[in-house]
Amino acid sequence: MEQEKLRIAIQKSGRLHDGSVNLLKECGIDVVNGVNKLKTEASNFPLEVYFFRDDDIPQYVEDAVADIGIIGENVVFESNKKISIVEALGFATCRLSIAVRKGEDYKDASFLNGKRIATSYPVILKKFLSENKVNAEIHEISGSVEIAPGIGLADAICDIVSSGSTLFMNGLQEVEKVMQSRTVLVKNNQLSEGKQKLLDKLLFRIQSVKKAKNNKYILLNAPNNKLNEIIGLLPGMKSPTVLPLAEEGWSSVHSVLNENDFWDIIEQLKAAGAQGILVVPIEKMII
Ligand code: ATP
Ligand code: ZN
């Protein structure tokens, strides 16, 4: 019997394309670039890769045209399809925000009462407005939402913001964060047992890559009389590796540090007498 294959839908081109292909690559899955193709196959994992517009992916995953997909949470919530989020992927993070013209005296959401708001996200915006008891007119437009206030089409916009520079260039100020959006892996709700097994295998790899990115391998030299203090500062996976140096009275200490506590711990290590600190990226982390 031919082996079952998992079908993943990723964005054909745009902000999520490279991140999606890279993630698969980091999971040891080679995908031939398919910008001009609808579909390609991984050479070393039972995976078929489909290239779609991101907005179409929720529907295709619900209809089992694809088993899993990579999209922004903004698209997941806007589409309202019966699919499940399985894992946050940690790239192309953004937020969906409301912005008004610069200089406008905005105090709270009640400012939006009776106003026209342009957006490509009517479902999410409607929910936000009703939660905030605001009665506004929603103008759905599909692209270049940020120019709407400038040409008199709307009084406010609800759009994706990452750095804020697009808003700034269009004379707008961000006034409400409607939702934080991460790029996520989604799946069809009725995967066969075989496909679920393949997904679990892929997820295991994705989680190892994510953990590795959040951690750094650290090597340092410590005088033996400070070893206990220095080891006490290192969380590590189990306990740090300690090796004697050729120079009498010194040891080399190896451990793993989480990105979040990184700078704090480095400072404390230096203060405790650590020298020659080396910090190296980790490619995969299996625990
Ligand atoms: P498609 O042709 O596939 O429909 P698109 O123009 O809708 O492409 P992109 O602009 O490539 O989509 O954005 C894809 C996703 O990237 C968004 O849905 C969002 O989750 C995420 N994203 C991150 N930062 C930004 C940003 N500054 N602007 C737009 N989307 C962003
Ligand atoms: Zn799109």
XYZ file of C-alpha atoms and ligand atoms in Angstrom:
319
model
C 0.000 0.000 0.000
C 1.237 3.465 -0.823
C 2.185 5.429 2.274
C -0.277 8.093 3.346
C 0.957 11.660 2.854
C 0.204 14.753 4.865
C -0.852 17.739 2.744
C 0.190 21.171 3.990
C -1.059 24.468 2.539
C 1.297 27.424 2.719
C 1.134 30.937 1.289
C 2.097 31.044 -2.388
C 3.912 34.351 -2.065
C 3.876 37.101 0.518
C 4.930 37.624 4.100
C 4.412 34.025 5.240
C 5.936 32.173 2.287
C 9.624 32.249 3.189
C 9.000 31.690 6.903
C 6.869 28.644 6.124
C 9.404 27.082 3.746
C 12.223 27.860 6.221
C 10.359 26.255 9.081
C 9.960 23.048 7.061
C 13.645 23.218 6.155
C 14.605 23.617 9.817
C 12.511 20.521 10.494
C 14.734 18.680 8.023
C 12.112 18.713 5.261
C 13.313 19.846 1.859
C 10.748 21.599 -0.286
C 11.536 22.628 -3.832
C 10.514 26.255 -4.243
C 7.154 26.323 -5.878
C 6.356 29.962 -6.609
C 5.042 29.069 -10.039
C 3.519 25.764 -9.047
C 0.353 24.779 -7.246
C 1.929 21.818 -5.532
C 5.252 20.217 -4.747
C 6.467 17.266 -2.746
C 8.987 17.014 0.063
C 11.826 14.691 -0.853
C 12.427 13.261 2.615
C 9.107 13.358 4.517
C 5.663 12.099 3.426
C 4.466 15.639 2.816
C 2.796 17.366 -0.123
C 3.047 21.141 -0.133
C 0.299 23.236 -1.726
C 0.749 26.940 -2.471
C -2.362 29.077 -2.000
C -3.394 32.650 -1.194
C -3.400 32.848 2.581
C -7.078 33.867 2.744
C -8.097 30.657 0.933
C -6.244 28.329 3.309
C -8.915 28.086 6.098
C -11.545 26.976 3.584
C -9.215 24.433 1.963
C -8.263 23.001 5.358
C -11.913 22.812 6.460
C -12.803 21.050 3.186
C -9.822 18.675 3.537
C -8.239 19.838 0.282
C -5.250 20.237 2.595
C -4.814 18.554 6.001
C -2.874 21.347 7.678
C -1.903 24.925 6.855
C 0.226 27.853 7.969
C -1.592 31.193 8.346
C -1.937 34.233 10.580
C -4.412 34.016 13.469
C -6.017 37.122 11.988
C -7.028 35.061 8.948
C -8.131 32.114 11.133
C -10.506 34.299 13.180
C -11.750 36.334 10.227
C -12.591 33.219 8.201
C -14.603 31.580 10.985
C -14.061 28.080 9.569
C -14.230 24.829 11.506
C -10.499 24.209 11.814
C -8.200 23.937 14.836
C -5.058 25.787 15.793
C -2.373 23.269 16.743
C 0.769 25.314 17.311
C 2.014 28.908 17.295
C 5.008 29.216 15.002
C 6.727 32.392 16.112
C 7.267 34.348 12.893
C 5.452 37.266 11.156
C 3.790 38.338 14.401
C 1.570 41.389 13.994
C -1.464 43.072 15.498
C -4.781 44.221 14.184
C -5.378 47.787 15.282
C -7.685 50.715 14.856
C -6.098 53.940 13.669
C -7.498 57.437 13.220
C -6.072 60.624 11.679
C -3.142 62.084 13.573
C -4.174 64.911 15.886
C -7.678 63.504 16.368
C -8.722 63.741 20.033
C -9.272 60.020 20.699
C -10.018 59.054 24.309
C -11.746 55.688 24.065
C -13.712 53.497 21.680
C -16.829 55.677 22.031
C -15.025 58.085 19.643
C -15.899 55.599 16.895
C -19.671 55.941 17.362
C -21.269 56.978 14.078
C -17.918 56.887 12.266
C -17.008 54.980 9.091
C -14.243 52.403 9.582
C -12.473 50.844 6.595
C -11.128 47.317 7.004
C -10.405 43.975 5.351
C -11.387 42.324 8.649
C -15.137 42.963 9.053
C -15.786 39.880 11.212
C -13.126 40.692 13.807
C -13.961 44.414 13.757
C -17.679 43.758 14.214
C -16.959 41.649 17.277
C -14.694 44.347 18.737
C -17.298 47.049 18.141
C -20.098 45.072 19.730
C -17.928 44.175 22.753
C -17.230 47.876 23.180
C -20.853 48.856 22.530
C -19.892 51.026 19.591
C -22.197 51.680 16.690
C -20.053 52.368 13.632
C -20.329 51.781 9.918
C -17.975 49.111 8.572
C -16.583 49.645 5.049
C -15.084 46.448 3.763
C -12.212 47.013 1.341
C -9.701 44.444 0.242
C -6.421 46.334 -0.030
C -4.663 49.644 0.733
C -6.941 50.219 3.693
C -4.510 52.769 5.134
C -5.256 55.346 2.417
C -9.022 55.376 3.111
C -9.040 58.243 5.672
C -6.776 60.380 3.450
C -9.139 60.155 0.468
C -12.218 60.737 2.588
C -13.547 57.197 2.316
C -13.464 56.579 6.069
C -12.805 58.231 9.432
C -10.803 55.350 10.837
C -9.286 52.055 9.761
C -8.870 48.635 11.298
C -5.784 47.053 9.775
C -2.665 44.993 10.398
C 0.233 46.809 11.985
C 3.707 45.467 12.529
C 6.125 48.389 12.844
C 3.624 51.231 12.532
C 5.567 52.937 9.725
C 2.742 52.525 7.166
C 0.325 54.266 9.529
C 2.821 57.045 10.143
C 3.373 57.616 6.428
C -0.360 57.925 5.915
C -0.833 60.464 8.687
C -2.574 58.009 11.018
C -2.184 57.159 14.703
C -2.839 53.763 16.263
C -5.472 54.058 19.003
C -6.802 50.569 19.802
C -5.273 47.117 19.627
C -8.056 44.812 18.481
C -6.075 41.579 18.475
C -2.531 40.253 18.642
C -1.874 37.831 15.825
C 0.696 35.075 15.535
C 1.403 32.774 12.636
C -0.059 29.382 13.466
C -0.308 25.841 12.204
C -3.943 24.821 11.695
C -5.451 21.429 10.991
C -8.562 19.842 9.608
C -10.815 18.547 12.381
C -11.216 15.027 10.967
C -7.700 13.823 10.274
C -7.281 10.080 9.772
C -5.208 8.232 12.324
C -2.336 7.909 9.869
C -2.322 11.617 9.085
C -2.540 12.540 12.761
C 0.569 10.382 13.344
C 2.417 12.241 10.593
C 1.277 15.545 12.075
C 2.551 14.483 15.510
C 5.903 13.660 13.943
C 6.039 17.058 12.256
C 4.948 18.800 15.472
C 7.690 17.102 17.439
C 10.209 18.543 14.991
C 8.607 22.008 15.037
C 8.691 22.076 18.839
C 12.364 21.058 18.883
C 13.208 23.863 16.464
C 11.200 26.377 18.538
C 12.830 25.323 21.806
C 16.269 25.582 20.233
C 15.517 29.122 19.058
C 14.500 30.150 22.574
C 17.675 28.794 24.091
C 21.391 29.408 23.784
C 24.333 27.179 24.554
C 26.760 28.899 26.886
C 30.407 28.062 27.636
C 32.484 29.910 30.208
C 35.621 29.649 32.286
C 35.321 29.789 36.055
C 37.860 29.808 38.874
C 37.290 26.623 40.905
C 36.663 28.560 44.125
C 33.679 30.290 42.413
C 32.300 27.164 40.723
C 29.429 26.563 43.157
C 28.207 30.122 42.943
C 28.402 30.118 39.138
C 26.700 26.726 38.776
C 23.949 27.994 41.056
C 23.170 30.720 38.508
C 22.751 28.292 35.607
C 19.404 26.553 35.190
C 20.545 24.120 32.458
C 18.568 21.126 31.226
C 19.795 18.871 34.014
C 22.996 20.191 35.539
C 25.843 21.944 33.741
C 28.844 20.097 32.365
C 32.043 21.001 34.250
C 35.429 20.170 32.692
C 38.867 20.959 34.130
C 40.963 23.450 32.150
C 44.676 22.859 31.461
C 45.356 25.824 33.722
C 45.336 24.732 37.359
C 42.429 26.017 39.452
C 40.078 26.736 36.525
C 37.173 24.873 34.950
C 35.087 25.175 31.817
C 31.326 25.200 32.411
C 28.765 24.382 29.664
C 25.032 24.896 29.956
C 21.836 26.023 28.234
C 20.180 29.392 28.901
C 16.700 30.579 28.063
C 16.535 33.691 25.909
C 14.233 35.460 28.383
C 16.635 35.394 31.340
C 19.684 35.620 29.156
C 21.140 39.104 29.834
C 20.308 39.017 33.532
C 22.143 35.772 34.036
C 25.130 36.819 31.915
C 25.602 39.883 34.131
C 25.376 37.822 37.287
C 27.863 35.292 35.865
C 30.374 38.036 35.112
C 29.926 39.508 38.567
C 30.543 36.062 40.055
C 33.906 35.790 38.272
C 33.082 33.955 35.028
C 35.418 34.732 32.116
C 35.651 33.987 28.399
C 31.892 33.590 28.074
C 30.843 32.135 24.704
C 27.219 31.997 23.604
C 26.271 29.760 20.686
C 22.981 29.171 18.885
C 21.394 25.745 19.166
C 20.022 24.110 16.025
C 17.680 21.516 17.544
C 16.766 20.717 21.115
C 15.257 17.361 22.051
C 14.187 16.974 25.664
P -2.190 36.764 -0.355
O -1.828 37.129 -1.743
O -1.685 35.396 0.009
O -3.652 36.958 -0.032
P -1.815 38.982 1.530
O -1.495 40.260 0.834
O -3.173 38.758 2.079
O -1.353 37.774 0.578
P 0.488 39.308 3.282
O 0.575 40.786 3.233
O 1.593 38.509 2.673
O -0.891 38.742 2.759
O 0.308 38.913 4.830
C 0.116 37.607 5.220
C 0.018 37.560 6.728
O 1.212 38.051 7.316
C -1.065 38.415 7.361
O -2.318 37.791 7.310
C -0.544 38.568 8.780
O -0.907 37.445 9.565
C 0.970 38.545 8.619
N 1.615 39.875 8.749
C 2.681 40.176 9.544
N 3.032 41.463 9.448
C 2.213 42.031 8.564
C 2.070 43.357 8.030
N 2.860 44.348 8.380
N 1.079 43.567 7.121
C 0.298 42.568 6.719
N 0.382 41.305 7.207
C 1.317 41.027 8.113
Zn -4.330 37.419 1.772
